[in-house]
mmCIF file with all atom_site columns, C-alpha atoms in Angstrom:
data_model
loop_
_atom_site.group_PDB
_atom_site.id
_atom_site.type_symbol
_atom_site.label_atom_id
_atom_site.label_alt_id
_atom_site.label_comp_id
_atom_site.label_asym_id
_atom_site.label_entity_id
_atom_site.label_seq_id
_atom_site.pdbx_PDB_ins_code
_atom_site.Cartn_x
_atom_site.Cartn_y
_atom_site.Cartn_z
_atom_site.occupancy
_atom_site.B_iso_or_equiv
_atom_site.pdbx_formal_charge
_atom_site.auth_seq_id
_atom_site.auth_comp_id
_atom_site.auth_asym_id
_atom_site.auth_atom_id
_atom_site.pdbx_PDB_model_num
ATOM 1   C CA . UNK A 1 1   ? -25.538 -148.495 -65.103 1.00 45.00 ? 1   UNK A CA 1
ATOM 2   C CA . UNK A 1 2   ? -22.368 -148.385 -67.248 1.00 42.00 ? 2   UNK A CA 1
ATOM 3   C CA . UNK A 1 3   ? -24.619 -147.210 -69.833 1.00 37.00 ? 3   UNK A CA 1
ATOM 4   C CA . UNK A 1 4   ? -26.083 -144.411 -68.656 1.00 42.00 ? 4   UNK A CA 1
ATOM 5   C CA . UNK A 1 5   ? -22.781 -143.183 -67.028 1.00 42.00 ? 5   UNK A CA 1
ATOM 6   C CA . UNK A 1 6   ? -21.169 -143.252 -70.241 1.00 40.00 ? 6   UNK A CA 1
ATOM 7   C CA . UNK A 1 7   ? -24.259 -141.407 -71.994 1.00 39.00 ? 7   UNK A CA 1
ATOM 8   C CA . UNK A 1 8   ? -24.020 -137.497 -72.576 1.00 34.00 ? 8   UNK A CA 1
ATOM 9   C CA . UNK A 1 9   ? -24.663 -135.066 -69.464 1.00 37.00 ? 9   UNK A CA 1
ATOM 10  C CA . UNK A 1 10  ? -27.493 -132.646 -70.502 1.00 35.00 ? 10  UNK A CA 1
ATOM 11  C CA . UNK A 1 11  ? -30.651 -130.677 -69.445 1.00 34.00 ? 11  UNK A CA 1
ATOM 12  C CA . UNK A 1 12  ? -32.989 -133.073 -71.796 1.00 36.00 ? 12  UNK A CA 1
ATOM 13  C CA . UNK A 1 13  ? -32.359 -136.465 -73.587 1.00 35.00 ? 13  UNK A CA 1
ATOM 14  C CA . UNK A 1 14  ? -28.770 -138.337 -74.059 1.00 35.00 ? 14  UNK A CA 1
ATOM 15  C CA . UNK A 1 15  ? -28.819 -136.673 -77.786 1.00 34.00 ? 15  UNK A CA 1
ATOM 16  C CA . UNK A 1 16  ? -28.616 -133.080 -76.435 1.00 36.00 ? 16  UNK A CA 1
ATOM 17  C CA . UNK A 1 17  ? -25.434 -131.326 -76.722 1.00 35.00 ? 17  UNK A CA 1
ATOM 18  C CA . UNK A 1 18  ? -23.495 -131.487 -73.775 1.00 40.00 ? 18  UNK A CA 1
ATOM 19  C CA . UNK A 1 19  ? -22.814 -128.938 -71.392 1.00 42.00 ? 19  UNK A CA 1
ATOM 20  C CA . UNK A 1 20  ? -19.288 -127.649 -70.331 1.00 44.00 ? 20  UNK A CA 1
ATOM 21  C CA . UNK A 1 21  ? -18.886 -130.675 -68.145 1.00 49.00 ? 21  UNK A CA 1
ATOM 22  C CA . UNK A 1 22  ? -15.851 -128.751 -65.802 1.00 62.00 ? 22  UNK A CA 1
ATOM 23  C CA . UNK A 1 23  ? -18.040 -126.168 -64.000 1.00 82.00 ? 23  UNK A CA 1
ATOM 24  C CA . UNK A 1 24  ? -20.647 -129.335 -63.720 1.00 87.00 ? 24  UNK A CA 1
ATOM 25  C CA . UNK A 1 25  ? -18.211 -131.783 -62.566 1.00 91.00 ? 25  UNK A CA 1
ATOM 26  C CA . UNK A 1 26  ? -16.812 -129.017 -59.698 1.00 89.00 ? 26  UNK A CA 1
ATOM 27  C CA . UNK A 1 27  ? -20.314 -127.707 -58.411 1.00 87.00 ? 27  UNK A CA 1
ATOM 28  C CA . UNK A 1 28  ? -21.204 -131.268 -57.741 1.00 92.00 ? 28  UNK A CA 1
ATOM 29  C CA . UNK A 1 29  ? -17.337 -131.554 -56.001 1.00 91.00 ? 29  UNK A CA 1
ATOM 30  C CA . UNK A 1 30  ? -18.306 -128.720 -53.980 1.00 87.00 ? 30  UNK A CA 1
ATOM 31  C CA . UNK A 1 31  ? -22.013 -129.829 -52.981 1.00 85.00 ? 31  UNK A CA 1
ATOM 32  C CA . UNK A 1 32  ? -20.363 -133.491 -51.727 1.00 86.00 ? 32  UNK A CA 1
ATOM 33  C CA . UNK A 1 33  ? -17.359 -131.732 -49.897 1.00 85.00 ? 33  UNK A CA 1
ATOM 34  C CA . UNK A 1 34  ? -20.173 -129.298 -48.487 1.00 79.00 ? 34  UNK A CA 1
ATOM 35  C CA . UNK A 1 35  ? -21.702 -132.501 -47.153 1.00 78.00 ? 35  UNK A CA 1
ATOM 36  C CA . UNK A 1 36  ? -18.670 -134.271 -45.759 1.00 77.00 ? 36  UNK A CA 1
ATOM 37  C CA . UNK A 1 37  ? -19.754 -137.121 -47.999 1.00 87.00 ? 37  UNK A CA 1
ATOM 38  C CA . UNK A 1 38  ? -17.029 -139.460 -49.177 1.00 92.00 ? 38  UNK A CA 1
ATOM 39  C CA . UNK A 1 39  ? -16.719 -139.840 -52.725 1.00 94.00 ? 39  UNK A CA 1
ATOM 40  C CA . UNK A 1 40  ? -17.463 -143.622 -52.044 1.00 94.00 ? 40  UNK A CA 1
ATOM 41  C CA . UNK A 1 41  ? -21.069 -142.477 -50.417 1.00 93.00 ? 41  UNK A CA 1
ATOM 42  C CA . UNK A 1 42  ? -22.173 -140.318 -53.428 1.00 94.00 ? 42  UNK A CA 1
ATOM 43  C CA . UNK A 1 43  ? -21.279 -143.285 -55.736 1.00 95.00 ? 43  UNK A CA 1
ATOM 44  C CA . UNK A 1 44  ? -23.357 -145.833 -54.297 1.00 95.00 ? 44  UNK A CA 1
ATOM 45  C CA . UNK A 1 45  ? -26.363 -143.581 -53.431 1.00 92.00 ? 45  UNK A CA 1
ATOM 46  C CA . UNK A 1 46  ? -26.516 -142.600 -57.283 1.00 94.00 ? 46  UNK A CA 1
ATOM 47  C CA . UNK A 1 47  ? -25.815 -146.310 -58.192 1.00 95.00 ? 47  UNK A CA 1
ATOM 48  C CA . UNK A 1 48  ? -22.815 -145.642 -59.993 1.00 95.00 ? 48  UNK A CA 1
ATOM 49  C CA . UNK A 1 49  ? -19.407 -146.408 -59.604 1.00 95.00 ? 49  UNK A CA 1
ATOM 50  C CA . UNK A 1 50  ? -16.618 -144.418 -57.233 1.00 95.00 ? 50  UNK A CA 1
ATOM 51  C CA . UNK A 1 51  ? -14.516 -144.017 -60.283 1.00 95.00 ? 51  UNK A CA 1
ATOM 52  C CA . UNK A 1 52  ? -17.293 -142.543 -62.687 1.00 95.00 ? 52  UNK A CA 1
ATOM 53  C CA . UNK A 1 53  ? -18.204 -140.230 -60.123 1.00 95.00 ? 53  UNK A CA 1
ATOM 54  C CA . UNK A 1 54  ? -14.494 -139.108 -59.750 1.00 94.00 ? 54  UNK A CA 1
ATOM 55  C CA . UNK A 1 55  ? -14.450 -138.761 -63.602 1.00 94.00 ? 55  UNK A CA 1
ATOM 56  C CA . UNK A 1 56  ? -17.371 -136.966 -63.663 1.00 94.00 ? 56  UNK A CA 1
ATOM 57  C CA . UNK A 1 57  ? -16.420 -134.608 -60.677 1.00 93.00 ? 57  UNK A CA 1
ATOM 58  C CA . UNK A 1 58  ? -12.781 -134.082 -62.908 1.00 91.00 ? 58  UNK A CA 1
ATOM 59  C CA . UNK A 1 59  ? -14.739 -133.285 -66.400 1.00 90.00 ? 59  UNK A CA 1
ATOM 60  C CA . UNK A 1 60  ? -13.218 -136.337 -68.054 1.00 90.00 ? 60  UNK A CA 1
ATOM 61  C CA . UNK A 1 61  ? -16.762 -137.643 -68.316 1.00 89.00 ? 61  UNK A CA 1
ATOM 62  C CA . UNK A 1 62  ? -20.254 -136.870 -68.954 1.00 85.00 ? 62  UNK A CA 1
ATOM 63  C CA . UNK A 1 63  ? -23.484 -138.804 -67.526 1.00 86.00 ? 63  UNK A CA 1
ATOM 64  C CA . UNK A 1 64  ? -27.168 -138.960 -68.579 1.00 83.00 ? 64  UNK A CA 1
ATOM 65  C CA . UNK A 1 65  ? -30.027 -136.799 -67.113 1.00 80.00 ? 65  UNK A CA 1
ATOM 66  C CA . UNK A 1 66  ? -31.213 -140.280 -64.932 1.00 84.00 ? 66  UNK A CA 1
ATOM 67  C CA . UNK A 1 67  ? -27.639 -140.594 -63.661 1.00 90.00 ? 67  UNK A CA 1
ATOM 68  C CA . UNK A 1 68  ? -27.715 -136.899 -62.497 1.00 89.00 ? 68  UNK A CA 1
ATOM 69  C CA . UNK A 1 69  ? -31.266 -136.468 -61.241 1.00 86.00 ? 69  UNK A CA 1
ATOM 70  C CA . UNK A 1 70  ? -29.472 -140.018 -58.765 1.00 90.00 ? 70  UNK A CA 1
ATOM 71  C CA . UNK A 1 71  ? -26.649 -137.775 -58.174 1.00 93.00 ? 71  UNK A CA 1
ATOM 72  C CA . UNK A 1 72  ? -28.546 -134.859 -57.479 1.00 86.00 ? 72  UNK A CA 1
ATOM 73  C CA . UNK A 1 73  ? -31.019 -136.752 -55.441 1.00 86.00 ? 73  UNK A CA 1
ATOM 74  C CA . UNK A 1 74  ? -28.202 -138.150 -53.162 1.00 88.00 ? 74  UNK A CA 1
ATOM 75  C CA . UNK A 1 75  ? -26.852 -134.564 -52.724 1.00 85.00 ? 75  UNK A CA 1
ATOM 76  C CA . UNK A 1 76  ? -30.722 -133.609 -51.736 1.00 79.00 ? 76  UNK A CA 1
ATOM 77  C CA . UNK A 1 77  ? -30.889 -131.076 -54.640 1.00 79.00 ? 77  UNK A CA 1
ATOM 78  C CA . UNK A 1 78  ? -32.427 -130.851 -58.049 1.00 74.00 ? 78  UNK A CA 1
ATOM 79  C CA . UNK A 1 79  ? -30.842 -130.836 -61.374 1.00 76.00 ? 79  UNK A CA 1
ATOM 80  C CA . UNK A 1 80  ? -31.482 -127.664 -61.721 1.00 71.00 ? 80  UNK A CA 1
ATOM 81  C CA . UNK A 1 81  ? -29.206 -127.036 -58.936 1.00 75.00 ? 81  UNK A CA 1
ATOM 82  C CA . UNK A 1 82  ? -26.370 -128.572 -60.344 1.00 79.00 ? 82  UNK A CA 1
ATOM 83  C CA . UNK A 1 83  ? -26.781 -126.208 -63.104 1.00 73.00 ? 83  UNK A CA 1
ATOM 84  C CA . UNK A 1 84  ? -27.081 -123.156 -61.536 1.00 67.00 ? 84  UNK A CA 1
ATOM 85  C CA . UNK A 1 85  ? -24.391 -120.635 -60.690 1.00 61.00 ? 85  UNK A CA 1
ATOM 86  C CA . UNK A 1 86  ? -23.840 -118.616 -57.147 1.00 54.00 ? 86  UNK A CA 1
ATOM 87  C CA . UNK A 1 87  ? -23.685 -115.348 -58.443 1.00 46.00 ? 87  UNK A CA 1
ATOM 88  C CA . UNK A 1 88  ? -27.191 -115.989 -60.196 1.00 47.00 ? 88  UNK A CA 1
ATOM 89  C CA . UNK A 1 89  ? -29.086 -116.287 -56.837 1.00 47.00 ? 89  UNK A CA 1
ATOM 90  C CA . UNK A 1 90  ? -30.361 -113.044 -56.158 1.00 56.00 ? 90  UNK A CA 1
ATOM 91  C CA . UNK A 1 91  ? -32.427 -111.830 -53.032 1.00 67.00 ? 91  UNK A CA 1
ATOM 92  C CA . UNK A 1 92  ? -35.235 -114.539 -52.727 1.00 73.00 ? 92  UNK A CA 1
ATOM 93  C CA . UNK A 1 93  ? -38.293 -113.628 -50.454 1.00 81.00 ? 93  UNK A CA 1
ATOM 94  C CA . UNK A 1 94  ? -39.932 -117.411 -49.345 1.00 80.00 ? 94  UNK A CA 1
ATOM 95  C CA . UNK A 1 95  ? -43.187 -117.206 -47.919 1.00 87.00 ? 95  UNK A CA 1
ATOM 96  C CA . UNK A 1 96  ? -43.972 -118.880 -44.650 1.00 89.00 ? 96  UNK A CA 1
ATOM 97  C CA . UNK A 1 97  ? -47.029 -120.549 -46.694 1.00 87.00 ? 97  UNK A CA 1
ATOM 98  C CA . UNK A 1 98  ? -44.253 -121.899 -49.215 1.00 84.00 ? 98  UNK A CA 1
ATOM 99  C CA . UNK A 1 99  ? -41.619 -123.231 -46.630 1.00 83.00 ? 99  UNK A CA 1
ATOM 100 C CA . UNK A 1 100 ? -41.026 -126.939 -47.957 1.00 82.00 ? 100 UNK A CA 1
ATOM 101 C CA . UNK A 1 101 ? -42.612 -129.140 -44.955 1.00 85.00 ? 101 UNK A CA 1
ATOM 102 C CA . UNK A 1 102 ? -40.407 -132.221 -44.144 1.00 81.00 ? 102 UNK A CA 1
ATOM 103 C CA . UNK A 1 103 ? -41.327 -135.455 -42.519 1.00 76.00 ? 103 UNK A CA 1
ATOM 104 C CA . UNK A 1 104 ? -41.492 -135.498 -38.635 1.00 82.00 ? 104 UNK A CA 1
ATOM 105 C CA . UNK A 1 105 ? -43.667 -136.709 -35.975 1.00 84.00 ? 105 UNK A CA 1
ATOM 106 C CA . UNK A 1 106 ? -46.964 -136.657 -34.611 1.00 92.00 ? 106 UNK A CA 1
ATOM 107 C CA . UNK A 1 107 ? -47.892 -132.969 -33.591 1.00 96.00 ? 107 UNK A CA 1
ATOM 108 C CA . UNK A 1 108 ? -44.612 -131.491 -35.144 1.00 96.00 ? 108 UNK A CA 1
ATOM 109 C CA . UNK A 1 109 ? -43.770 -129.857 -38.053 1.00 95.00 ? 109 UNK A CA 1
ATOM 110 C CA . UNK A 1 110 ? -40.869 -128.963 -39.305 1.00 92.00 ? 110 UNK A CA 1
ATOM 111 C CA . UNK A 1 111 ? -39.852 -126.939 -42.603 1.00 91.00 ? 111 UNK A CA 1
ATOM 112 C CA . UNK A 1 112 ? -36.973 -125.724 -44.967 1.00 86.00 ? 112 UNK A CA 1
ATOM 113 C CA . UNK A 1 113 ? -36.246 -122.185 -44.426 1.00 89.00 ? 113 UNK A CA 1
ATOM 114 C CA . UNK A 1 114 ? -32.848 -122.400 -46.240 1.00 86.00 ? 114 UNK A CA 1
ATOM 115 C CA . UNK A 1 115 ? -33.394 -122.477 -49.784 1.00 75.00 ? 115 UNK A CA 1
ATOM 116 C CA . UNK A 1 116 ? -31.527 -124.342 -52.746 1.00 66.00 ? 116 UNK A CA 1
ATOM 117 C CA . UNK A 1 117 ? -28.830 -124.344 -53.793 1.00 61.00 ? 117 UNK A CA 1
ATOM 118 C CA . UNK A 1 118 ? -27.703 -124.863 -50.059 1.00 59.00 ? 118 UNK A CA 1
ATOM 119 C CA . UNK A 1 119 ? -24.316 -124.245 -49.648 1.00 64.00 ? 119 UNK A CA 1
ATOM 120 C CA . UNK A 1 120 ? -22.636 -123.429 -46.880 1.00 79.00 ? 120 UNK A CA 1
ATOM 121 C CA . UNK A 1 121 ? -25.680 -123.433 -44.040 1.00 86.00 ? 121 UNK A CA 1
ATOM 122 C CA . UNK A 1 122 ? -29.081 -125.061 -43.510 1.00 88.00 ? 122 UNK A CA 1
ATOM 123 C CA . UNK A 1 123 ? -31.893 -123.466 -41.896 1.00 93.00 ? 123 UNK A CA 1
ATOM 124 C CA . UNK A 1 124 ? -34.962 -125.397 -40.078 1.00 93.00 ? 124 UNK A CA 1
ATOM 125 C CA . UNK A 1 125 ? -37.414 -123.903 -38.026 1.00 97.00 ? 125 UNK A CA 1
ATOM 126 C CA . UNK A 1 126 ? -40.370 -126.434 -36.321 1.00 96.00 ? 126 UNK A CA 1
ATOM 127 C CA . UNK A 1 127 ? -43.373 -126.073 -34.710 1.00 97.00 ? 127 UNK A CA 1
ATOM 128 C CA . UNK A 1 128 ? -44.055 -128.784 -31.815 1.00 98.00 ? 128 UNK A CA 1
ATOM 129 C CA . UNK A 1 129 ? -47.691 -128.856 -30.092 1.00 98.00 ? 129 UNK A CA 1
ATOM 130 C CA . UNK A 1 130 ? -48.002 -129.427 -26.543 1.00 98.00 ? 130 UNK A CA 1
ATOM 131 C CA . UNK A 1 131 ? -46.057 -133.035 -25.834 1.00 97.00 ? 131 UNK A CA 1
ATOM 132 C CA . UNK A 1 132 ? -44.637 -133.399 -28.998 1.00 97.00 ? 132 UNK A CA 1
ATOM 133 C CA . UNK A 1 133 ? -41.577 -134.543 -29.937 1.00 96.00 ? 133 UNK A CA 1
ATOM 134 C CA . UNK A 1 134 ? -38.351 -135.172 -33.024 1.00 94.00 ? 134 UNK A CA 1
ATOM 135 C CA . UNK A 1 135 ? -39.107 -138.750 -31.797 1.00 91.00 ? 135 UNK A CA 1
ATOM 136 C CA . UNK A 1 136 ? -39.149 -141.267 -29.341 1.00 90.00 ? 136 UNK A CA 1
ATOM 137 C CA . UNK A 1 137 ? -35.016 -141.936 -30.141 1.00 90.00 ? 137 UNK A CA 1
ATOM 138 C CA . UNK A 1 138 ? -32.782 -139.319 -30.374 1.00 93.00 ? 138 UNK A CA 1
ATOM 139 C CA . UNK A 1 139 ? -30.571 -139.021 -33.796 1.00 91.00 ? 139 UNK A CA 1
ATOM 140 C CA . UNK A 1 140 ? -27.603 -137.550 -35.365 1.00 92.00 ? 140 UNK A CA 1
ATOM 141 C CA . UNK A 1 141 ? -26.523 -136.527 -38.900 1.00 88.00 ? 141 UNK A CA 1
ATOM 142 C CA . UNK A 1 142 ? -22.649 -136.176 -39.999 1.00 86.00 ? 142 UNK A CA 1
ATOM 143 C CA . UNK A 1 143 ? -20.706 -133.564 -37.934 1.00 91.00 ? 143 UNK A CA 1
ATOM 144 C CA . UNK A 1 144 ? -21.554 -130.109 -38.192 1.00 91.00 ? 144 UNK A CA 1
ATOM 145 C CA . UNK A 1 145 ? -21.981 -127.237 -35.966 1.00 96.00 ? 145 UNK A CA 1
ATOM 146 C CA . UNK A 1 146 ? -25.895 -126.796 -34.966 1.00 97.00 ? 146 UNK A CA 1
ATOM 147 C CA . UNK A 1 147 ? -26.875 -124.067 -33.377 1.00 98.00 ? 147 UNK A CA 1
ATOM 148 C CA . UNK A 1 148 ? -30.529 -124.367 -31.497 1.00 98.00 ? 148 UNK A CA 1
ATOM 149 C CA . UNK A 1 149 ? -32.938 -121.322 -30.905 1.00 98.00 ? 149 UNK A CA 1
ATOM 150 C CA . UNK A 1 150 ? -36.015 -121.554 -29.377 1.00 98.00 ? 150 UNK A CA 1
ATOM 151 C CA . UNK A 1 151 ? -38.464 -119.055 -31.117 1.00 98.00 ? 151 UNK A CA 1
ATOM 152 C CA . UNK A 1 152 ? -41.129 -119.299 -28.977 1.00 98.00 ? 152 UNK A CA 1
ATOM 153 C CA . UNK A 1 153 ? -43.103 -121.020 -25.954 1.00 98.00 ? 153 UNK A CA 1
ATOM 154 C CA . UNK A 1 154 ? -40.866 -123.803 -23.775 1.00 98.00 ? 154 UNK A CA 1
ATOM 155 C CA . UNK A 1 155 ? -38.888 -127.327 -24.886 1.00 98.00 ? 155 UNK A CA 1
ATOM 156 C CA . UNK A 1 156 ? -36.598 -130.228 -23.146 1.00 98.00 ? 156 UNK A CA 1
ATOM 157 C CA . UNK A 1 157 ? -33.505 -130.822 -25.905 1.00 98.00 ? 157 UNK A CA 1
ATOM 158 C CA . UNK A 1 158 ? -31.118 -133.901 -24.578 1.00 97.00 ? 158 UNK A CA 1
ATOM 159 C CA . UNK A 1 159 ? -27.790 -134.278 -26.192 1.00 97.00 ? 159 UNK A CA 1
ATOM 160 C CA . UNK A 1 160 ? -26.469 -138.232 -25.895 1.00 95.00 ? 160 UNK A CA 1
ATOM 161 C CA . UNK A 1 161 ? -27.177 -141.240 -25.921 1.00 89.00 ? 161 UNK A CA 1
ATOM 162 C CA . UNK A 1 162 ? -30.702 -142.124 -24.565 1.00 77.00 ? 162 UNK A CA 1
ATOM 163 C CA . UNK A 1 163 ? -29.142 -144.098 -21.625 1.00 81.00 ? 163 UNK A CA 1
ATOM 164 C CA . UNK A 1 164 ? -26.931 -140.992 -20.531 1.00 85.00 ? 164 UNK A CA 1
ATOM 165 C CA . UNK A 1 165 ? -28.477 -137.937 -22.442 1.00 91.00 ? 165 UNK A CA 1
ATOM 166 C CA . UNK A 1 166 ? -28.085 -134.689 -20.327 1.00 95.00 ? 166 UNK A CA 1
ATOM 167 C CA . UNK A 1 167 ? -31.561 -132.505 -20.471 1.00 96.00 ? 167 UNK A CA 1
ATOM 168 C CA . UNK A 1 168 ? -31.572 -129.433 -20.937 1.00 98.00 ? 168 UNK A CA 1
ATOM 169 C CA . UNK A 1 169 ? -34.966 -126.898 -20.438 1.00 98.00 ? 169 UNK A CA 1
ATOM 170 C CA . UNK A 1 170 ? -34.985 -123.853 -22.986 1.00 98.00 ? 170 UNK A CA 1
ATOM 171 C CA . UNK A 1 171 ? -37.291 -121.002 -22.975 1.00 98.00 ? 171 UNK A CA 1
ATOM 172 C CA . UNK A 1 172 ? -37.772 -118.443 -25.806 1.00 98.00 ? 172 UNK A CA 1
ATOM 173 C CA . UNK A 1 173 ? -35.153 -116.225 -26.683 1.00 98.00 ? 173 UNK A CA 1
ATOM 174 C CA . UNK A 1 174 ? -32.525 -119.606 -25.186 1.00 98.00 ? 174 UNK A CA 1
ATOM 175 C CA . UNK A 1 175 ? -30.301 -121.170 -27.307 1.00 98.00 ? 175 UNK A CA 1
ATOM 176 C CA . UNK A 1 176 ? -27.193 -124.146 -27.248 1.00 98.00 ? 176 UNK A CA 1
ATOM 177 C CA . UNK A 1 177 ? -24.617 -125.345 -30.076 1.00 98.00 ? 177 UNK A CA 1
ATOM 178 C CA . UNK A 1 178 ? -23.554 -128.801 -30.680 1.00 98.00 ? 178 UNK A CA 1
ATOM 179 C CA . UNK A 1 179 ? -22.136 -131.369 -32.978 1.00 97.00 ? 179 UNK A CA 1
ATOM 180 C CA . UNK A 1 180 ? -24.981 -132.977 -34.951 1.00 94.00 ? 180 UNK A CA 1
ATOM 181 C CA . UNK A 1 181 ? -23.020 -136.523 -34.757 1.00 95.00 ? 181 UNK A CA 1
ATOM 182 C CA . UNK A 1 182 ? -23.872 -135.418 -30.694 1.00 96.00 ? 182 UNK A CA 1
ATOM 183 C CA . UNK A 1 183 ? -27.509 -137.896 -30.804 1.00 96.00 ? 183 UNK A CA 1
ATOM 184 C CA . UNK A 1 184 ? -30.129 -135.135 -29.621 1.00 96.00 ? 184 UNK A CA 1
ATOM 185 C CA . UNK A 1 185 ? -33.836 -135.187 -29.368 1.00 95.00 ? 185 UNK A CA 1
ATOM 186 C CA . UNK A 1 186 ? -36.135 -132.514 -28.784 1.00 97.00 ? 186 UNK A CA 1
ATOM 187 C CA . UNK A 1 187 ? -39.742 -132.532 -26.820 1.00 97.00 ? 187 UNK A CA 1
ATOM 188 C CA . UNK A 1 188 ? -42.360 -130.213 -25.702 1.00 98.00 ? 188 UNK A CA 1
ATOM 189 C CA . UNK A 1 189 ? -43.463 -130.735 -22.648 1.00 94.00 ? 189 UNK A CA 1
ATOM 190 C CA . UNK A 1 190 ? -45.721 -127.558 -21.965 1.00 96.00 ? 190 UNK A CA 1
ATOM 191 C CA . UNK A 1 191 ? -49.220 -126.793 -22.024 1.00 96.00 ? 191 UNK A CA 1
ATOM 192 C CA . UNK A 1 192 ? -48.355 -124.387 -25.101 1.00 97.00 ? 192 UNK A CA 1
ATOM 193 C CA . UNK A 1 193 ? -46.855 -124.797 -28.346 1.00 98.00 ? 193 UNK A CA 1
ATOM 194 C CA . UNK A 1 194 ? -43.296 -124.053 -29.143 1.00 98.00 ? 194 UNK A CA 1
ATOM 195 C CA . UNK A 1 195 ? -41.445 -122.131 -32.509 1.00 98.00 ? 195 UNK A CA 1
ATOM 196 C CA . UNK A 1 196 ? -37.734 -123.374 -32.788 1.00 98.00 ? 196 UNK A CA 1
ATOM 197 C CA . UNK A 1 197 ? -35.403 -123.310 -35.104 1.00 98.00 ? 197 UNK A CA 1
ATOM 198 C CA . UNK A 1 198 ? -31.859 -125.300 -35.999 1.00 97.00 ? 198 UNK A CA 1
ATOM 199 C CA . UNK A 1 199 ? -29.331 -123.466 -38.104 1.00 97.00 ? 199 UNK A CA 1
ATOM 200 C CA . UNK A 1 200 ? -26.416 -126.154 -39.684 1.00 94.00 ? 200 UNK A CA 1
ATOM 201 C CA . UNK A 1 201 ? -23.092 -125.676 -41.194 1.00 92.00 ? 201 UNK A CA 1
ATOM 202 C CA . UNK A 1 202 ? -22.157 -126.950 -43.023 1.00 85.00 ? 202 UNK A CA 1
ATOM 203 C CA . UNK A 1 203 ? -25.281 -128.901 -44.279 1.00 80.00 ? 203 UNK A CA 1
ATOM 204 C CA . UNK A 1 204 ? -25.128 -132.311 -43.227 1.00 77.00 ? 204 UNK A CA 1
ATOM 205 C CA . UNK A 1 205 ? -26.096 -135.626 -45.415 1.00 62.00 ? 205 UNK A CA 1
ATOM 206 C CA . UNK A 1 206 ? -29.219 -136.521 -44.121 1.00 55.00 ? 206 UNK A CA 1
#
């Protein structure tokens, strides 16, 4: 590990010229801090140490192309993304064919609508068939503001624990906010399939 944090920060192999390591070293400041991830977190997800990441957030140290895909990886972005500036993202048109589909459970599906960089907002829409569900347990992810909208057809969303989770029966066009470190779970319990969609901000860890 020591090695490759002490190796040279750059889009191809350790013997490529480095970068200017100070816009590099703030983006990837601003992505954690974006994320309400301590400093600690990022470390140990990118198997480095807390004081090489601070280094490297400060410019006072470069890292090798493994060590940032790890960093980039924990953030939930691409390399790419740590090299990319704002004002270079122009208008981007994403096809509902080419929304990024992520894990979920049987009879749900739920995709990326927000696209990367993400900075200060995440956007999900899903798709539940008729008694699907986000899961048997509810969940929660850091401590943002979520905002839920249901799209189309009918769903149950409780907020809580599972013992004392209050229920609460949305129809299109409905919507609620919450905390996401609130545990919430979502289910549809119609004969008909339902569009939602969860907007975040800022974007959350996991």
């Amino acid at each position: 590990m020591q090695e490759a944090e002490r190796s040279v920060a750059s889009h191809g192999s350790s013997d490529d010229p480095a970068p200017d390591l100070t816009p590099l070293g703030a983006r990837i400041r601003e992505y954690r801090q974006m994320r309400k991830m301590p400093l600690r977190e990022l470390a140990e997800r990118a198997g480095a140490s807390p004081s090489f990441v601070s280094q490297l957030e400060r410019g006072r140290t470069s890292a090798s192309i493994g060590m940032l895909r790890r960093i980039a990886g924990a953030l939930g972005l691409t390399v790419a993304d740590l090299f990319t500036e704002e004002n270079e993202v122009g208008h981007r048109v994403l096809p509902r064919a080419h929304r990024p589909e992520l894990p979920t459970g049987p009879g749900a599906r739920k995709y990326l609508v927000s696209q990367r960089p993400l900075r200060n907002v995440e956007v999900y829409v899903g798709e539940f068939d008729p008694g699907a569900s986000t899961g048997d347990e509810p969940y929660a992810h850091g401590d943002s503001q979520e905002i839920f909208v249901v799209l189309g057809g009918r769903v149950t969303l409780w907020l809580g624990d599972q013992d004392e989770a209050r229920s609460y029966e949305l129809a299109a066009g409905d919507s609620i906010e919450y905390r996401t470190s609130v545990p919430h779970r979502v289910a549809n319990a119609a004969e008909e399939p339902a569009e939602v969609m969860w907007i975040i901000a800022p974007p959350t860890p996991d």
